[in-house]
Short mmCIF file of C-alpha atoms in Angstrom, two decimals:
data_model
loop_
_atom_site.label_atom_id
_atom_site.label_comp_id
_atom_site.label_asym_id
_atom_site.label_seq_id
_atom_site.Cartn_x
_atom_site.Cartn_y
_atom_site.Cartn_z
CA MET A 1 75.48 95.76 148.98
CA ALA A 2 75.31 98.96 146.97
CA ALA A 3 74.73 98.61 143.25
CA PRO A 4 77.91 99.11 141.22
CA THR A 5 78.50 102.63 140.00
CA PRO A 6 79.42 103.30 136.35
CA GLU A 7 83.08 103.47 137.47
CA THR A 8 82.92 100.01 139.03
CA PRO A 9 83.94 97.29 136.53
CA THR A 10 81.67 94.27 136.41
CA ALA A 11 81.86 90.97 134.57
CA THR A 12 79.89 92.47 131.71
CA THR A 13 81.77 95.75 131.45
CA MET A 14 85.40 94.65 131.91
CA ASN A 15 87.41 94.73 128.69
CA THR A 16 88.46 91.08 128.67
CA PRO A 17 89.89 89.55 125.50
CA ALA A 18 87.57 87.33 123.52
CA PRO A 19 88.48 83.64 123.56
CA ALA A 20 90.49 82.49 120.57
CA ALA A 21 88.54 80.75 117.84
CA SER A 22 88.66 76.98 118.05
CA PRO A 23 90.68 75.30 115.31
CA ALA A 24 87.54 73.27 114.65
CA ALA A 25 85.84 76.50 113.59
CA ARG A 26 88.23 76.96 110.64
CA PRO A 27 86.35 76.39 107.36
CA PRO A 28 87.81 73.51 105.34
CA ILE A 29 89.90 74.41 102.29
CA ARG A 30 87.74 73.55 99.29
CA LEU A 31 89.67 75.37 96.54
CA VAL A 32 93.39 75.41 95.78
CA VAL A 33 94.70 77.98 93.28
CA LEU A 34 98.13 77.08 91.93
CA ASP A 35 100.54 79.06 89.78
CA MET A 36 102.14 77.22 86.87
CA ALA A 37 105.69 78.32 85.83
CA GLY A 38 107.99 78.01 88.84
CA THR A 39 105.36 76.37 91.05
CA THR A 40 104.01 73.32 89.23
CA VAL A 41 106.00 73.65 85.98
CA ALA A 42 109.79 74.01 85.85
CA ASP A 43 110.75 77.34 84.32
CA GLY A 44 114.36 76.48 83.56
CA GLY A 45 115.04 79.98 82.26
CA LEU A 46 112.33 79.76 79.59
CA VAL A 47 110.79 83.13 80.49
CA GLU A 48 114.14 84.90 80.26
CA ALA A 49 115.05 83.15 77.01
CA ALA A 50 111.69 84.01 75.43
CA PHE A 51 111.98 87.60 76.62
CA SER A 52 115.46 87.95 75.12
CA ARG A 53 114.17 86.76 71.74
CA ALA A 54 111.22 89.16 71.91
CA ALA A 55 113.33 92.12 72.99
CA GLU A 56 115.78 91.52 70.15
CA GLU A 57 112.90 91.65 67.67
CA LEU A 58 112.09 95.10 69.04
CA GLY A 59 115.67 96.30 68.65
CA VAL A 60 117.03 95.67 72.15
CA THR A 61 120.52 94.26 71.65
CA PRO A 62 121.42 91.25 73.83
CA GLY A 63 124.27 92.14 76.18
CA SER A 64 123.50 95.85 76.10
CA ALA A 65 122.81 97.92 79.22
CA GLU A 66 119.23 98.36 78.05
CA HIS A 67 118.79 94.60 77.71
CA ALA A 68 120.24 94.01 81.20
CA ALA A 69 117.91 96.60 82.73
CA HIS A 70 114.91 95.07 80.98
CA LEU A 71 115.89 91.59 82.12
CA ASP A 72 116.18 92.81 85.72
CA HIS A 73 112.62 94.11 85.48
CA VAL A 74 111.38 90.82 84.03
CA ARG A 75 112.96 88.94 86.94
CA ALA A 76 111.49 91.32 89.51
CA THR A 77 108.00 91.00 88.05
CA MET A 78 107.90 87.22 87.60
CA GLY A 79 104.34 86.00 88.00
CA GLU A 80 102.71 89.17 86.72
CA SER A 81 100.74 89.39 83.48
CA LYS A 82 103.30 89.57 80.70
CA ILE A 83 101.47 92.23 78.71
CA THR A 84 101.54 94.45 81.80
CA VAL A 85 105.29 93.94 82.08
CA PHE A 86 105.81 94.84 78.42
CA ARG A 87 103.68 97.97 78.77
CA THR A 88 106.04 99.14 81.50
CA LEU A 89 109.16 98.30 79.51
CA PHE A 90 108.20 99.59 76.07
CA GLY A 91 105.87 102.44 76.93
CA ASP A 92 103.34 102.65 74.12
CA GLU A 93 100.65 100.05 73.55
CA GLU A 94 101.70 99.11 70.02
CA ARG A 95 105.26 98.20 70.99
CA ALA A 96 104.01 96.40 74.10
CA GLN A 97 101.66 94.28 72.00
CA GLN A 98 104.45 93.53 69.52
CA ALA A 99 106.73 92.45 72.37
CA ASN A 100 104.02 90.32 73.93
CA THR A 101 103.26 88.57 70.61
CA ALA A 102 106.96 87.91 70.03
CA PHE A 103 107.37 86.62 73.59
CA GLU A 104 104.40 84.24 73.33
CA ARG A 105 105.69 82.91 70.00
CA ALA A 106 109.20 82.39 71.38
CA TYR A 107 107.92 80.70 74.53
CA ALA A 108 105.67 78.37 72.50
CA GLU A 109 108.66 77.40 70.32
CA LEU A 110 110.69 76.57 73.42
CA VAL A 111 107.83 74.50 74.82
CA ASP A 112 107.45 72.66 71.49
CA SER A 113 111.16 71.88 71.52
CA GLY A 114 110.66 69.85 74.71
CA ALA A 115 112.05 72.42 77.13
CA CYS A 116 108.98 72.17 79.39
CA ARG A 117 108.56 69.71 82.24
CA PRO A 118 106.59 69.39 85.46
CA LEU A 119 108.31 70.08 88.76
CA PRO A 120 108.97 66.91 90.80
CA GLY A 121 105.88 65.85 92.71
CA ALA A 122 103.64 68.53 91.21
CA GLU A 123 101.35 66.24 89.26
CA ASP A 124 100.98 63.84 92.18
CA ALA A 125 100.23 66.78 94.48
CA ILE A 126 97.44 68.02 92.20
CA ARG A 127 95.93 64.56 92.03
CA GLU A 128 96.14 64.17 95.81
CA LEU A 129 94.52 67.57 96.42
CA ARG A 130 91.61 66.58 94.20
CA ALA A 131 91.40 63.18 95.90
CA GLN A 132 91.05 65.08 99.19
CA GLY A 133 87.91 66.64 97.74
CA ARG A 134 89.39 70.02 96.87
CA ALA A 135 88.98 71.80 93.54
CA VAL A 136 92.29 72.73 91.88
CA VAL A 137 92.70 75.67 89.51
CA LEU A 138 95.92 76.31 87.57
CA THR A 139 96.69 79.98 86.86
CA THR A 140 99.31 81.85 84.86
CA GLY A 141 100.49 85.27 83.79
CA PHE A 142 100.81 84.02 80.20
CA ALA A 143 98.23 84.39 77.45
CA ARG A 144 95.75 81.56 76.88
CA THR A 145 97.60 80.25 73.80
CA THR A 146 100.81 79.82 75.79
CA GLN A 147 99.02 78.29 78.76
CA ASP A 148 97.33 75.78 76.46
CA ALA A 149 100.66 74.94 74.82
CA ILE A 150 102.18 74.17 78.23
CA LEU A 151 99.21 72.04 79.27
CA ALA A 152 99.34 70.12 75.99
CA ALA A 153 103.11 69.56 76.25
CA LEU A 154 102.68 68.08 79.72
CA GLY A 155 99.46 66.19 78.98
CA TRP A 156 97.74 68.20 81.71
CA GLN A 157 94.63 69.29 79.82
CA ASP A 158 92.37 67.40 82.26
CA LEU A 159 94.59 67.37 85.33
CA ALA A 160 92.96 70.33 87.13
CA ASP A 161 89.34 71.33 87.53
CA LEU A 162 89.95 74.64 85.73
CA THR A 163 92.74 76.70 84.15
CA LEU A 164 92.77 80.51 84.09
CA CYS A 165 94.86 83.23 82.46
CA PRO A 166 94.64 87.02 82.95
CA ALA A 167 92.23 87.43 80.02
CA ASP A 168 89.78 85.14 81.82
CA ALA A 169 89.82 87.22 84.99
CA GLY A 170 90.26 90.85 83.92
CA ARG A 171 93.65 91.54 85.48
CA GLY A 172 96.66 89.40 86.22
CA ARG A 173 98.68 89.18 89.42
CA PRO A 174 99.36 90.85 91.81
CA HIS A 175 95.67 91.79 91.57
CA PRO A 176 93.25 89.33 93.24
CA ASP A 177 91.21 88.72 90.08
CA LEU A 178 92.54 85.25 89.18
CA VAL A 179 91.89 83.91 92.68
CA LEU A 180 88.44 85.45 92.91
CA THR A 181 87.52 84.24 89.42
CA ALA A 182 88.58 80.74 90.45
CA LEU A 183 86.32 81.02 93.49
CA LEU A 184 83.35 82.15 91.39
CA ARG A 185 83.87 79.61 88.60
CA THR A 186 84.13 76.68 91.03
CA GLY A 187 81.23 77.80 93.22
CA THR A 188 83.40 77.98 96.33
CA GLY A 189 81.46 79.56 99.18
CA SER A 190 84.04 81.83 100.84
CA VAL A 191 87.57 83.15 100.48
CA GLN A 192 88.23 81.45 103.82
CA GLU A 193 87.89 78.15 101.94
CA VAL A 194 90.69 79.08 99.48
CA ALA A 195 94.40 78.23 99.49
CA VAL A 196 96.85 79.84 97.07
CA ALA A 197 100.37 78.67 96.26
CA GLY A 198 103.01 80.27 94.06
CA ASP A 199 106.72 80.97 93.70
CA THR A 200 106.65 84.76 93.38
CA VAL A 201 105.85 87.81 95.46
CA SER A 202 103.07 88.55 92.96
CA ASP A 203 101.47 85.17 93.71
CA VAL A 204 101.56 85.92 97.44
CA LEU A 205 100.14 89.42 97.04
CA SER A 206 97.36 88.13 94.80
CA GLY A 207 96.34 85.55 97.40
CA LEU A 208 96.47 88.02 100.27
CA ARG A 209 94.47 90.65 98.38
CA ALA A 210 91.84 88.03 97.59
CA GLY A 211 91.55 87.17 101.30
CA ALA A 212 92.63 83.53 100.94
CA ALA A 213 92.98 81.62 104.21
CA VAL A 214 96.26 80.00 103.16
CA VAL A 215 98.82 81.78 100.98
CA ALA A 216 101.84 79.53 100.57
CA GLY A 217 105.07 80.53 98.89
CA VAL A 218 107.17 77.78 97.29
CA THR A 219 110.89 78.09 96.73
CA THR A 220 111.15 76.22 93.41
CA GLY A 221 110.92 79.31 91.23
CA ALA A 222 111.74 82.98 90.95
CA HIS A 223 111.76 84.19 94.56
CA GLY A 224 113.34 82.77 97.70
CA ALA A 225 111.98 82.22 101.19
CA PRO A 226 112.99 85.68 102.57
CA GLN A 227 111.15 87.48 99.75
CA LEU A 228 108.07 85.28 100.08
CA ARG A 229 107.92 85.75 103.86
CA ALA A 230 108.43 89.50 103.54
CA ALA A 231 105.51 89.62 101.10
CA GLY A 232 103.29 88.04 103.77
CA ALA A 233 103.11 84.34 102.87
CA THR A 234 101.32 82.38 105.59
CA HIS A 235 103.57 79.39 104.87
CA VAL A 236 106.79 78.81 102.90
CA LEU A 237 107.28 75.35 101.38
CA ALA A 238 110.21 73.70 99.67
CA SER A 239 107.86 72.66 96.87
CA VAL A 240 104.20 72.32 95.97
CA ALA A 241 104.55 68.61 96.75
CA GLU A 242 104.30 69.59 100.44
CA LEU A 243 100.96 71.33 100.03
CA PRO A 244 98.60 68.32 100.36
CA ALA A 245 100.11 67.40 103.74
CA LEU A 246 99.93 71.01 104.91
CA LEU A 247 96.24 71.31 104.08
CA ARG A 248 95.45 67.88 105.51
CA GLY A 249 97.09 69.01 108.76
CA LEU A 250 94.86 72.07 108.94
#
């Protein structure tokens, strides 16, 4: 039989699809990065209330068209670093810093008044994830002082392995910095060993940009299932309480 010519396809030259990777080849999830407000902590309108107080201090009248437009922007950018949001709204750095300081103070006062509570099943979910052998990192778009106030109000200071705010990472969401900082700080070996969960489009984008294997949207906060799916969430859950079972199933 004549040797095959270059035009004759053989078993080694045919463009056959590669076999799909075995599920057993998937690296185990060793790190879970969770958002706080709206994901593990009930927001209950606290962000909007704190923003309204801060905006009024800067001369934005509640009920005005300007206030409504600003509030729309705050809602659309839930999950992002608050100082970044205020820079967009107020333009110059001085006014943005004033707004951010006023916001953090107002939010802390609301937390101190008892208006802060965990979402149902959130604390149990975090404990179960850690019992499964996974590191858990809580992240936020708030400043460290506000994050610490929330943790103290809930008695969560030692609940997670680590807590991070934008100042710890360099940039807040939707940038990948918080997720990647969590990976580095916990010594996780690969982004394929990371799961991210959050209630906003910014949470989803942050996880995707970091290369996380699982990026779950939860519908207990700012954005609904259609928005989270459109942003690229790999899974959409009714609450973070469903996350341990999801990861165990993987």
